[in-house]
Short mmCIF file of C-alpha atoms and ligand atoms in Angstrom, two decimals:
data_model
loop_
_atom_site.label_atom_id
_atom_site.label_comp_id
_atom_site.label_asym_id
_atom_site.label_seq_id
_atom_site.Cartn_x
_atom_site.Cartn_y
_atom_site.Cartn_z
CA MET A 1 -0.38 -0.03 -0.10
CA GLY A 2 1.97 3.21 -1.05
CA VAL A 3 1.53 6.35 -2.10
CA PHE A 4 0.81 6.94 -5.60
CA GLY A 5 0.11 10.29 -8.07
CA VAL A 6 -2.97 11.07 -8.81
CA GLU A 7 -2.62 10.41 -12.12
CA ASP A 8 -2.08 6.90 -11.25
CA ALA A 9 -5.28 6.53 -9.82
CA VAL A 10 -7.75 4.12 -11.70
CA ALA A 11 -10.45 4.54 -9.28
CA THR A 12 -12.60 7.05 -7.47
CA ILE A 13 -14.60 6.70 -4.56
CA LYS A 14 -16.70 9.56 -3.25
CA ILE A 15 -18.58 10.22 -0.40
CA ASP A 16 -20.59 12.81 1.33
CA PRO A 17 -21.49 12.45 5.03
CA ALA A 18 -24.71 14.19 4.00
CA ARG A 19 -25.93 11.91 1.99
CA ALA A 20 -27.53 8.92 4.12
CA LEU A 21 -29.19 5.96 2.44
CA GLY A 22 -30.27 4.87 6.33
CA ARG A 23 -29.88 3.46 9.53
CA VAL A 24 -28.07 0.11 9.81
CA ASP A 25 -29.35 -2.08 12.34
CA ARG A 26 -27.14 -3.81 14.66
CA ARG A 27 -29.29 -6.97 13.90
CA LEU A 28 -27.41 -7.50 10.50
CA PHE A 29 -24.88 -8.85 12.77
CA GLY A 30 -26.94 -11.54 13.87
CA ASN A 31 -25.95 -15.03 13.94
CA PHE A 32 -27.63 -19.09 13.88
CA ILE A 33 -27.24 -22.20 16.13
CA GLU A 34 -28.84 -25.46 14.78
CA HIS A 35 -28.97 -28.64 15.94
CA LEU A 36 -26.72 -30.10 13.26
CA GLY A 37 -23.54 -31.81 13.09
CA ARG A 38 -21.22 -30.28 15.34
CA CYS A 39 -22.84 -26.70 16.11
CA ILE A 40 -24.16 -26.94 19.08
CA TYR A 41 -23.14 -30.39 20.47
CA GLY A 42 -19.22 -30.03 20.18
CA GLY A 43 -19.28 -26.33 19.22
CA VAL A 44 -21.56 -24.48 21.50
CA PHE A 45 -22.17 -27.23 24.23
CA ASP A 46 -19.58 -29.26 25.01
CA GLU A 47 -20.62 -30.93 28.33
CA GLY A 48 -17.48 -32.67 30.00
CA SER A 49 -14.77 -31.06 28.35
CA ALA A 50 -11.96 -29.19 29.70
CA LEU A 51 -12.77 -25.89 27.85
CA ALA A 52 -16.31 -26.04 28.62
CA ASP A 53 -17.55 -23.69 31.46
CA GLU A 54 -20.16 -24.64 34.27
CA HIS A 55 -23.18 -24.51 31.90
CA GLY A 56 -21.07 -26.82 29.36
CA PHE A 57 -20.27 -23.66 27.25
CA ARG A 58 -17.14 -23.73 25.52
CA ARG A 59 -15.18 -20.78 26.99
CA ASP A 60 -13.10 -20.73 23.76
CA VAL A 61 -16.03 -20.69 21.32
CA LEU A 62 -17.99 -18.01 23.47
CA GLU A 63 -15.11 -16.03 23.65
CA ALA A 64 -14.31 -16.26 19.78
CA ALA A 65 -18.27 -15.66 18.95
CA ARG A 66 -18.16 -12.45 21.09
CA GLY A 67 -15.65 -10.91 18.92
CA LEU A 68 -18.40 -10.85 16.35
CA ARG A 69 -20.68 -9.21 18.50
CA VAL A 70 -23.61 -10.85 17.96
CA PRO A 71 -26.73 -8.93 18.51
CA ILE A 72 -29.50 -11.71 17.76
CA LEU A 73 -28.98 -15.35 17.80
CA ARG A 74 -31.44 -17.35 15.67
CA TRP A 75 -32.37 -20.94 17.12
CA PRO A 76 -33.21 -24.21 16.91
CA GLY A 77 -33.23 -24.78 12.95
CA GLY A 78 -33.31 -24.49 9.92
CA ASN A 79 -34.58 -27.99 8.97
CA PHE A 80 -34.03 -29.40 12.53
CA VAL A 81 -37.09 -27.39 13.93
CA SER A 82 -39.56 -29.23 12.08
CA GLY A 83 -39.19 -32.13 13.71
CA TYR A 84 -38.29 -30.42 16.64
CA HIS A 85 -40.72 -31.27 20.03
CA TRP A 86 -39.49 -28.48 22.60
CA THR A 87 -41.05 -29.95 25.49
CA ASP A 88 -38.35 -32.67 24.83
CA GLY A 89 -35.36 -29.97 26.05
CA ILE A 90 -36.07 -28.77 29.44
CA GLY A 91 -36.33 -30.44 32.94
CA PRO A 92 -33.83 -32.42 34.25
CA ARG A 93 -31.10 -33.48 31.57
CA GLU A 94 -30.73 -37.11 32.63
CA GLN A 95 -34.40 -37.60 31.37
CA ARG A 96 -34.96 -35.81 28.24
CA PRO A 97 -35.56 -38.32 25.54
CA ARG A 98 -33.30 -38.88 23.02
CA ARG A 99 -34.94 -39.07 19.81
CA LEU A 100 -34.42 -39.90 16.20
CA GLU A 101 -33.61 -36.66 14.32
CA LEU A 102 -34.95 -36.92 11.09
CA ALA A 103 -33.95 -33.75 9.00
CA TRP A 104 -30.20 -34.66 9.37
CA ARG A 105 -30.76 -38.10 9.97
CA ALA A 106 -29.42 -37.79 13.54
CA GLU A 107 -29.82 -38.74 17.36
CA GLU A 108 -30.99 -35.86 19.32
CA SER A 109 -29.93 -35.96 22.90
CA ASN A 110 -32.09 -32.91 24.20
CA ARG A 111 -29.49 -31.74 26.43
CA PHE A 112 -29.40 -28.67 25.10
CA GLY A 113 -32.84 -26.90 24.79
CA THR A 114 -34.53 -24.10 25.78
CA ASP A 115 -33.12 -22.62 29.09
CA GLU A 116 -29.53 -23.85 27.73
CA PHE A 117 -30.34 -21.72 24.84
CA ILE A 118 -31.08 -18.44 26.50
CA ALA A 119 -28.48 -18.69 29.28
CA TYR A 120 -26.17 -18.78 26.00
CA CYS A 121 -27.90 -15.70 24.25
CA ARG A 122 -27.17 -14.16 27.92
CA ALA A 123 -23.48 -15.16 27.98
CA LEU A 124 -23.15 -13.90 24.47
CA GLY A 125 -25.27 -10.77 25.14
CA ALA A 126 -27.59 -11.73 22.22
CA GLU A 127 -31.51 -11.68 21.60
CA PRO A 128 -33.03 -14.69 21.02
CA TYR A 129 -35.02 -15.55 18.06
CA ILE A 130 -36.76 -18.60 18.68
CA CYS A 131 -38.22 -20.57 15.23
CA VAL A 132 -41.19 -22.78 15.91
CA ASN A 133 -42.02 -26.24 14.40
CA MET A 134 -44.87 -26.07 11.48
CA GLY A 135 -43.48 -29.13 10.46
CA SER A 136 -44.69 -31.82 12.96
CA GLY A 137 -45.58 -29.23 15.31
CA THR A 138 -48.90 -28.23 16.72
CA LEU A 139 -50.61 -24.45 17.38
CA ASP A 140 -50.62 -26.06 21.12
CA GLU A 141 -47.01 -26.51 21.12
CA ALA A 142 -45.97 -23.07 19.76
CA GLN A 143 -48.22 -21.38 21.84
CA ALA A 144 -47.11 -23.37 25.26
CA TRP A 145 -43.76 -22.35 24.04
CA VAL A 146 -44.54 -18.84 24.02
CA GLU A 147 -45.66 -19.03 27.24
CA TYR A 148 -43.10 -20.85 28.58
CA CYS A 149 -40.60 -18.31 27.45
CA ASN A 150 -42.38 -15.17 28.13
CA GLY A 151 -45.59 -16.34 30.55
CA THR A 152 -45.59 -13.79 33.53
CA GLY A 153 -49.05 -15.26 35.27
CA ASN A 154 -50.17 -18.44 37.54
CA THR A 155 -50.45 -20.70 34.44
CA TYR A 156 -49.00 -24.24 33.65
CA TRP A 157 -46.35 -23.30 30.96
CA ALA A 158 -45.25 -20.08 32.98
CA ASN A 159 -44.82 -22.56 36.21
CA LEU A 160 -43.12 -24.98 34.49
CA ARG A 161 -40.47 -22.18 33.51
CA ARG A 162 -40.43 -21.14 37.33
CA ALA A 163 -39.68 -25.08 38.58
CA ASN A 164 -36.86 -25.24 35.99
CA GLY A 165 -35.00 -22.63 38.17
CA HIS A 166 -36.07 -19.28 35.98
CA PRO A 167 -38.31 -16.92 38.07
CA GLU A 168 -38.11 -14.07 35.50
CA PRO A 169 -39.83 -14.24 32.36
CA TYR A 170 -37.19 -14.66 29.51
CA ARG A 171 -39.06 -11.94 27.47
CA VAL A 172 -38.19 -13.73 23.65
CA ARG A 173 -39.29 -10.77 21.69
CA TYR A 174 -38.43 -12.77 17.98
CA TRP A 175 -40.53 -15.62 16.86
CA GLY A 176 -40.31 -17.15 13.37
CA LEU A 177 -43.33 -19.21 11.78
CA GLY A 178 -41.68 -22.17 10.94
CA ASN A 179 -38.21 -22.73 8.62
CA GLU A 180 -38.48 -23.41 4.93
CA MET A 181 -41.64 -24.80 4.60
CA TYR A 182 -41.95 -24.44 1.09
CA GLY A 183 -39.14 -27.45 0.43
CA ALA A 184 -39.81 -30.92 -0.12
CA TRP A 185 -36.38 -31.45 2.27
CA GLN A 186 -38.50 -30.01 5.05
CA ILE A 187 -40.75 -31.89 7.33
CA GLY A 188 -44.55 -31.01 7.02
CA SER A 189 -43.68 -28.92 3.89
CA SER A 190 -46.53 -27.83 2.01
CA SER A 191 -47.81 -25.21 -0.69
CA ALA A 192 -47.97 -21.58 0.07
CA GLU A 193 -51.49 -21.31 0.50
CA ASP A 194 -51.51 -23.87 3.06
CA TYR A 195 -48.74 -22.62 4.89
CA VAL A 196 -50.44 -19.08 5.22
CA LYS A 197 -53.23 -20.79 6.34
CA ARG A 198 -51.59 -22.56 9.40
CA ALA A 199 -49.05 -19.50 10.28
CA ARG A 200 -52.49 -17.38 10.39
CA GLN A 201 -53.42 -19.74 13.12
CA PHE A 202 -50.32 -20.27 14.59
CA ALA A 203 -49.89 -16.39 14.98
CA ALA A 204 -53.07 -15.56 16.40
CA MET A 205 -52.57 -17.51 19.24
CA MET A 206 -48.74 -17.07 19.75
CA GLN A 207 -49.91 -13.30 19.97
CA TRP A 208 -52.95 -14.17 22.00
CA THR A 209 -50.11 -15.39 24.27
CA ASP A 210 -48.14 -12.14 24.33
CA PRO A 211 -48.66 -9.32 21.88
CA SER A 212 -45.30 -7.43 22.57
CA ILE A 213 -43.80 -10.81 20.52
CA GLU A 214 -42.46 -9.65 16.89
CA LEU A 215 -43.05 -12.59 13.83
CA VAL A 216 -41.04 -14.01 11.02
CA GLY A 217 -43.05 -15.07 8.21
CA CYS A 218 -41.62 -17.88 6.44
CA GLY A 219 -39.81 -16.50 3.09
CA GLN A 220 -37.78 -18.37 0.17
CA TRP A 221 -35.38 -16.56 -1.79
CA GLY A 222 -37.25 -12.85 -2.01
CA TRP A 223 -38.47 -13.04 -5.25
CA THR A 224 -40.62 -15.84 -5.80
CA GLU A 225 -44.44 -16.75 -5.74
CA TRP A 226 -44.29 -18.27 -2.70
CA ASP A 227 -42.67 -15.24 -1.00
CA ARG A 228 -45.48 -13.16 -2.80
CA ILE A 229 -48.15 -15.40 -1.57
CA VAL A 230 -46.65 -15.55 2.19
CA ILE A 231 -46.30 -11.94 2.16
CA ASP A 232 -49.82 -11.07 0.79
CA GLY A 233 -51.09 -13.83 3.31
CA LEU A 234 -49.30 -12.65 6.31
CA ALA A 235 -49.02 -9.04 5.66
CA PRO A 236 -51.11 -7.95 8.32
CA LEU A 237 -49.45 -10.36 11.10
CA VAL A 238 -45.74 -10.35 10.74
CA ARG A 239 -43.35 -7.81 11.45
CA TYR A 240 -40.93 -9.62 9.23
CA HIS A 241 -40.48 -11.39 5.95
CA SER A 242 -37.42 -13.75 5.78
CA VAL A 243 -35.22 -14.50 3.16
CA HIS A 244 -32.52 -17.31 2.40
CA LEU A 245 -29.71 -17.34 0.61
CA TYR A 246 -26.77 -19.37 0.19
CA THR A 247 -23.81 -19.03 -2.24
CA GLY A 248 -21.25 -20.00 -4.04
CA SER A 249 -19.59 -22.42 -6.89
CA GLY A 250 -18.50 -21.56 -10.15
CA GLY A 251 -15.04 -20.66 -9.55
CA TYR A 252 -13.54 -17.28 -8.09
CA ARG A 253 -15.02 -14.81 -10.23
CA ARG A 254 -18.91 -16.40 -9.75
CA ASN A 255 -18.13 -17.26 -6.18
CA VAL A 256 -16.70 -13.46 -5.37
CA TYR A 257 -20.03 -11.63 -7.38
CA MET A 258 -22.85 -14.41 -6.54
CA PRO A 259 -23.50 -12.50 -3.25
CA HIS A 260 -25.30 -9.87 -5.45
CA GLN A 261 -27.96 -11.95 -5.79
CA ALA A 262 -28.77 -10.74 -2.46
CA ASP A 263 -29.24 -7.63 -3.87
CA ARG A 264 -31.77 -8.96 -6.51
CA ALA A 265 -33.42 -10.83 -3.51
CA LEU A 266 -33.64 -7.54 -1.17
CA ARG A 267 -34.98 -5.16 -4.32
CA LEU A 268 -37.74 -8.14 -5.35
CA CYS A 269 -38.76 -8.51 -1.92
CA GLU A 270 -38.98 -4.79 -1.07
CA ALA A 271 -41.34 -4.06 -3.79
CA LEU A 272 -43.77 -7.27 -2.84
CA ILE A 273 -43.58 -6.00 0.79
CA GLU A 274 -44.61 -2.21 -0.44
CA ARG A 275 -47.18 -3.71 -2.55
CA ALA A 276 -48.76 -5.55 0.15
CA ARG A 277 -48.59 -2.79 2.61
CA TYR A 278 -50.48 -0.71 0.25
CA GLU A 279 -53.11 -2.76 -0.98
CA GLN A 280 -53.95 -3.83 2.07
CA LYS A 281 -53.21 -0.26 3.69
CA ILE A 282 -51.35 -1.76 6.47
CA GLN A 283 -49.91 0.80 9.19
CA HIS A 284 -47.07 -1.41 10.84
CA PRO A 285 -43.87 -1.78 9.33
CA ILE A 286 -42.20 -5.25 7.51
CA GLY A 287 -38.98 -5.62 7.48
CA ILE A 288 -37.21 -8.40 5.77
CA ALA A 289 -35.22 -10.74 7.98
CA PHE A 290 -32.19 -12.27 6.20
CA ASP A 291 -32.14 -14.99 8.77
CA GLU A 292 -30.01 -17.71 6.79
CA TRP A 293 -27.13 -16.63 4.58
CA ASN A 294 -23.42 -17.60 3.43
CA VAL A 295 -21.19 -19.25 1.02
CA TRP A 296 -22.12 -22.90 1.22
CA TYR A 297 -21.51 -25.04 -1.59
CA ARG A 298 -18.76 -27.69 -1.14
CA THR A 299 -20.73 -29.75 1.43
CA ARG A 300 -24.02 -29.55 -0.41
CA THR A 301 -24.00 -33.04 -1.45
CA PRO A 302 -26.37 -35.46 0.18
CA GLN A 303 -23.41 -37.64 1.61
CA LEU A 304 -21.74 -34.24 3.13
CA ARG A 305 -24.95 -32.86 4.41
CA GLN A 306 -24.93 -35.72 6.31
CA ALA A 307 -21.36 -35.41 7.70
CA GLY A 308 -22.69 -32.19 9.10
CA LEU A 309 -22.09 -29.27 6.76
CA GLU A 310 -18.18 -28.77 7.92
CA GLU A 311 -17.58 -26.44 5.14
CA ARG A 312 -13.89 -25.22 5.05
CA TYR A 313 -13.62 -21.58 3.71
CA ASP A 314 -10.72 -19.86 1.59
CA LEU A 315 -10.00 -16.38 0.85
CA SER A 316 -12.18 -15.52 -1.92
CA ASP A 317 -15.45 -17.07 0.27
CA ALA A 318 -14.47 -14.08 2.53
CA LEU A 319 -14.41 -11.57 -0.04
CA ALA A 320 -18.23 -12.70 -0.67
CA VAL A 321 -19.43 -12.59 2.80
CA ALA A 322 -17.59 -8.72 2.89
CA THR A 323 -20.04 -8.39 -0.38
CA PHE A 324 -23.26 -9.94 1.72
CA LEU A 325 -22.77 -7.27 4.11
CA ASN A 326 -22.41 -4.53 1.91
CA VAL A 327 -25.47 -5.67 -0.01
CA PHE A 328 -27.40 -5.49 3.47
CA ILE A 329 -25.80 -1.93 4.34
CA ARG A 330 -26.91 -0.59 0.99
CA HIS A 331 -30.14 -2.01 1.38
CA CYS A 332 -30.34 -0.91 5.32
CA ARG A 333 -33.75 0.55 4.76
CA SER A 334 -35.34 -2.80 4.25
CA VAL A 335 -33.26 -5.47 5.65
CA GLN A 336 -33.60 -5.30 9.52
CA ILE A 337 -32.31 -8.69 10.66
CA ALA A 338 -29.40 -10.97 9.31
CA ASN A 339 -28.12 -14.39 10.11
CA MET A 340 -25.15 -15.53 9.12
CA ALA A 341 -25.59 -19.71 9.16
CA GLN A 342 -24.38 -20.24 11.08
CA LEU A 343 -21.83 -19.55 14.48
CA VAL A 344 -19.65 -22.55 14.69
CA ASN A 345 -18.17 -25.73 12.90
CA VAL A 346 -21.58 -26.08 10.07
CA ILE A 347 -20.93 -23.61 7.40
CA ALA A 348 -19.06 -21.49 10.04
CA PRO A 349 -16.95 -18.53 11.06
CA ILE A 350 -15.29 -20.53 13.97
CA PHE A 351 -14.20 -24.08 13.56
CA THR A 352 -13.68 -26.29 16.55
CA ARG A 353 -12.15 -29.52 17.47
CA PRO A 354 -11.78 -31.17 21.34
CA ASP A 355 -8.53 -29.23 22.33
CA GLY A 356 -9.35 -25.99 20.69
CA LEU A 357 -10.53 -23.95 17.68
CA PHE A 358 -9.85 -21.77 14.73
CA LEU A 359 -10.85 -18.85 13.05
CA GLN A 360 -12.08 -19.41 9.49
CA THR A 361 -11.21 -16.82 6.63
CA ILE A 362 -15.07 -15.83 7.11
CA TYR A 363 -14.88 -14.96 10.82
CA HIS A 364 -12.42 -11.93 9.70
CA PRO A 365 -14.69 -9.67 7.63
CA LEU A 366 -17.76 -10.22 9.72
CA ARG A 367 -15.93 -9.49 13.01
CA LEU A 368 -14.37 -5.92 11.20
CA TYR A 369 -17.74 -5.00 9.84
CA ALA A 370 -19.67 -5.77 13.41
CA GLU A 371 -16.77 -4.09 15.18
CA HIS A 372 -16.45 -0.77 13.05
CA VAL A 373 -19.48 -0.65 10.61
CA GLN A 374 -21.27 2.95 11.98
CA THR A 375 -25.04 3.50 12.42
CA VAL A 376 -25.72 5.75 9.43
CA ALA A 377 -24.97 4.24 5.95
CA LEU A 378 -23.61 6.45 3.20
CA GLU A 379 -24.62 6.45 -0.55
CA ALA A 380 -20.63 5.47 -1.95
CA PHE A 381 -20.08 6.69 -5.63
CA VAL A 382 -17.54 4.28 -7.19
CA ASP A 383 -16.28 4.37 -10.98
CA ALA A 384 -13.76 1.21 -10.42
CA PRO A 385 -12.83 -1.13 -13.55
CA THR A 386 -15.68 -3.74 -13.87
CA ASP A 387 -16.12 -7.28 -14.60
CA GLU A 388 -18.71 -9.35 -16.23
CA LEU A 389 -19.55 -13.04 -16.44
CA GLY A 390 -20.42 -14.66 -19.18
CA VAL A 391 -22.46 -17.91 -20.10
CA GLU A 392 -19.36 -20.18 -19.67
CA ASP A 393 -19.14 -19.06 -16.29
CA GLU A 394 -22.86 -19.97 -15.06
CA GLN A 395 -22.62 -23.39 -16.69
CA ALA A 396 -19.21 -24.08 -14.55
CA VAL A 397 -21.30 -24.83 -11.62
CA THR A 398 -20.74 -27.91 -9.48
CA ALA A 399 -22.51 -29.57 -6.99
CA ASP A 400 -25.24 -26.60 -6.95
CA ASP A 401 -28.88 -27.24 -6.78
CA ARG A 402 -29.75 -23.29 -7.29
CA PRO A 403 -30.63 -22.73 -10.69
CA TRP A 404 -29.96 -18.56 -10.34
CA ARG A 405 -28.39 -16.92 -12.85
CA VAL A 406 -26.49 -14.05 -11.59
CA ALA A 407 -24.32 -13.00 -15.25
CA ASP A 408 -27.63 -10.47 -15.66
CA LEU A 409 -26.40 -8.88 -12.56
CA GLY A 410 -23.22 -7.36 -13.21
CA PRO A 411 -21.34 -5.82 -15.02
CA PHE A 412 -19.74 -6.09 -11.46
CA SER A 413 -17.26 -3.16 -10.12
CA LEU A 414 -14.24 -4.55 -9.08
CA LEU A 415 -14.33 -2.74 -6.01
CA ASP A 416 -17.30 -2.97 -3.41
CA VAL A 417 -17.96 -0.28 -1.26
CA THR A 418 -19.69 1.11 1.66
CA ALA A 419 -19.44 3.69 4.16
CA SER A 420 -21.08 4.90 6.89
CA VAL A 421 -21.19 7.55 9.93
CA ASP A 422 -22.16 7.82 13.24
CA THR A 423 -25.21 9.71 14.21
CA ASP A 424 -23.12 12.83 14.63
CA GLY A 425 -21.33 12.29 11.30
CA ARG A 426 -17.81 12.20 13.43
CA GLU A 427 -16.56 8.38 13.31
CA LEU A 428 -16.31 7.28 9.67
CA CYS A 429 -16.17 3.20 8.42
CA LEU A 430 -15.21 2.83 4.98
CA ALA A 431 -15.40 -1.09 3.54
CA VAL A 432 -13.66 -1.61 0.34
CA VAL A 433 -13.85 -5.49 -0.96
CA ASN A 434 -11.25 -5.73 -4.45
CA ARG A 435 -12.66 -8.97 -6.30
CA ASP A 436 -9.59 -8.58 -8.48
CA PRO A 437 -7.78 -11.72 -8.31
CA HIS A 438 -4.50 -10.11 -9.87
CA ALA A 439 -4.13 -6.36 -9.61
CA ALA A 440 -4.25 -3.84 -7.05
CA ILE A 441 -6.14 -0.98 -7.52
CA PRO A 442 -4.84 2.37 -6.92
CA THR A 443 -8.03 4.32 -5.91
CA ARG A 444 -8.49 8.14 -4.85
CA ILE A 445 -11.12 8.44 -1.99
CA GLU A 446 -13.14 12.14 -2.11
CA LEU A 447 -14.74 13.44 0.65
CA ALA A 448 -17.26 16.12 -0.11
CA GLY A 449 -17.50 18.47 2.97
CA ALA A 450 -15.24 16.65 5.39
CA GLU A 451 -12.05 15.63 6.21
CA LEU A 452 -10.11 12.55 7.08
CA VAL A 453 -8.32 13.62 10.38
CA GLY A 454 -4.82 11.70 10.02
CA GLY A 455 -4.02 8.77 12.15
CA ALA A 456 -7.04 6.50 10.84
CA ARG A 457 -6.55 2.86 11.20
CA LEU A 458 -6.93 0.50 8.22
CA TYR A 459 -7.40 -3.17 8.74
CA GLU A 460 -7.02 -5.49 5.93
CA VAL A 461 -8.14 -8.85 5.68
CA ASN A 462 -6.17 -11.01 2.97
CA GLY A 463 -3.50 -13.81 2.19
CA ALA A 464 -1.30 -15.37 -0.19
CA ASP A 465 -4.25 -16.11 -3.03
CA PRO A 466 -7.96 -16.46 -2.76
CA GLY A 467 -7.49 -20.44 -2.68
CA THR A 468 -5.69 -19.95 0.90
CA ARG A 469 -7.58 -21.47 3.65
CA ASN A 470 -7.24 -21.15 7.65
CA SER A 471 -6.44 -24.60 9.89
CA PHE A 472 -5.65 -26.05 12.82
CA GLU A 473 -1.84 -26.28 11.43
CA GLN A 474 -1.95 -22.46 9.68
CA PRO A 475 -4.33 -20.51 11.54
CA GLU A 476 -3.65 -17.22 10.07
CA ALA A 477 -2.52 -17.81 6.61
CA VAL A 478 -5.65 -15.78 6.03
CA GLN A 479 -6.02 -12.97 8.96
CA VAL A 480 -6.19 -9.44 9.68
CA GLN A 481 -3.19 -6.82 9.10
CA GLU A 482 -3.37 -3.56 10.86
CA ARG A 483 -1.92 0.03 10.21
CA ALA A 484 -2.11 3.41 11.05
CA LEU A 485 -3.11 5.86 8.05
CA GLU A 486 -0.97 8.83 8.19
CA SER A 487 -2.17 11.43 5.82
CA GLY A 488 -5.76 12.60 5.84
CA GLY A 489 -7.54 15.19 4.29
CA THR A 490 -10.34 15.56 1.92
CA CYS A 491 -8.78 13.56 -0.84
CA ILE A 492 -7.12 10.29 0.42
CA GLU A 493 -5.16 7.81 -1.91
CA LEU A 494 -5.10 4.50 -1.05
CA THR A 495 -4.07 1.05 -3.04
CA PHE A 496 -6.58 -2.01 -2.38
CA ALA A 497 -4.22 -5.05 -2.51
CA PRO A 498 -5.69 -7.98 -4.91
CA HIS A 499 -8.42 -9.91 -3.54
CA SER A 500 -8.85 -8.21 -0.49
CA VAL A 501 -11.27 -6.89 2.29
CA THR A 502 -10.32 -3.60 3.85
CA VAL A 503 -11.97 -1.61 6.40
CA VAL A 504 -10.66 2.29 7.25
CA ARG A 505 -11.58 3.59 10.49
CA GLY A 506 -11.52 7.18 11.36
CA GLN A 507 -12.47 10.65 12.47
CA LEU A 508 -13.69 13.29 10.32
CA GLY A 509 -13.22 17.09 10.89
O1 AHR B 601 -28.32 -23.88 7.55
C1 AHR B 601 -28.21 -25.23 6.95
C2 AHR B 601 -29.69 -25.42 6.51
O2 AHR B 601 -29.87 -24.48 5.41
C3 AHR B 601 -30.70 -25.20 7.25
O3 AHR B 601 -31.10 -26.03 8.57
C4 AHR B 601 -32.12 -24.75 6.21
O4 AHR B 601 -32.93 -23.99 6.89
C5 AHR B 601 -31.38 -24.57 5.27
O5 AHR B 601 -31.46 -25.41 4.16
#
């Protein structure tokens, strides 16, 4: 990263602190834990491990997770929830039933349940977000779950929580109405129309139990007929509509550009929501809960699914994750919750074995963004070289069951940029992904009506090449390099290294 003459710049970024896009919801940095593979057992929760605390929570995992400043944690699934009877997971652990688990063809000990989940959220400083079982589950079960968590009266389920040692209500605010109910892989999947009928019944009973809860309708990818029917049918009852998107495969370029599919998802979902609110004269806001997102393609085959989706991430995936986050920040007026899937071991930034962990490449952008992105997103004008995907790139897809085209979303700017400031307009965070795999991009950054004070910090996620992975043997092959930026002013020159994510955090004068 050297100073260069302005004439050498091949890209320009222009930022005006007065041009706000909207407020960035902290809940965009949410995460998700599912009873799947080694996410809970052996990840979050490891009874008897020397690394576990008195609750059985892995201390090293908790510390790494705290670094991600997770504001909201979704649980217990995912596909798992559609066969989960939550009452199996409360009361004395030795008496909890061990069940056949059909979503992932596994066995569930039920030693981690609702009380453990809430304790974990409290330890992490995250708000709990529970998805209910609309597959094999009943209305009564969902109602009882809300009552167990939030009930304050002298009633059976609230009293059972008290008897289990928790006198105060848990005040779980976020409740999901089922998971991916459209999919043939989902226990109890159905048509959109049938889902809407049942979800209305669930919503009513859950809200009558606690009117303060906020419900999330079960969406698909944001743009489908399923989404349209569910949004139209549930708009009067829900506060959020969910979207899930997993990207990747087809080589480096497709991998790093595919998160722009989230941009399509958000644009079209925003339109469906606006239409429903307008047509139905709905007063309350309906946000988007992007409650599963990540790069996931290497472990999508049926055999590897059963092996617990232990995706090993490389540097290109870290660039994709940063791009996803940039997309969310640009759409901050509609996407209010996002949950990376998942926190540990299962398609995850944290990877454990019995005696320790390492941080995968994708941990680093997630951590940097959660720490440095500010409250007000700004427009960022970017003039940089572009790249386009062709038909051949779309055909290079392997092990991928998503029929998505992404080439039409291009041409893609090689620099993907977001900027944000705090509410006083004094702290600036600039996040830049250079997707060029070979070339550094010398860039002129112009600030309108503001100057960057000298001494800003610069954090760069990078590694030897886009295929570099972290491992127990080489835990820091991809890591964060931090340095000070001596120069400030209204025009800053920075060279963004090939295949890198850079976060600049500084003060505006
Ligand atoms: O996160 C892994 C799985 O992906 C979840 O269980 C499911 O909701 C999605 O299909």
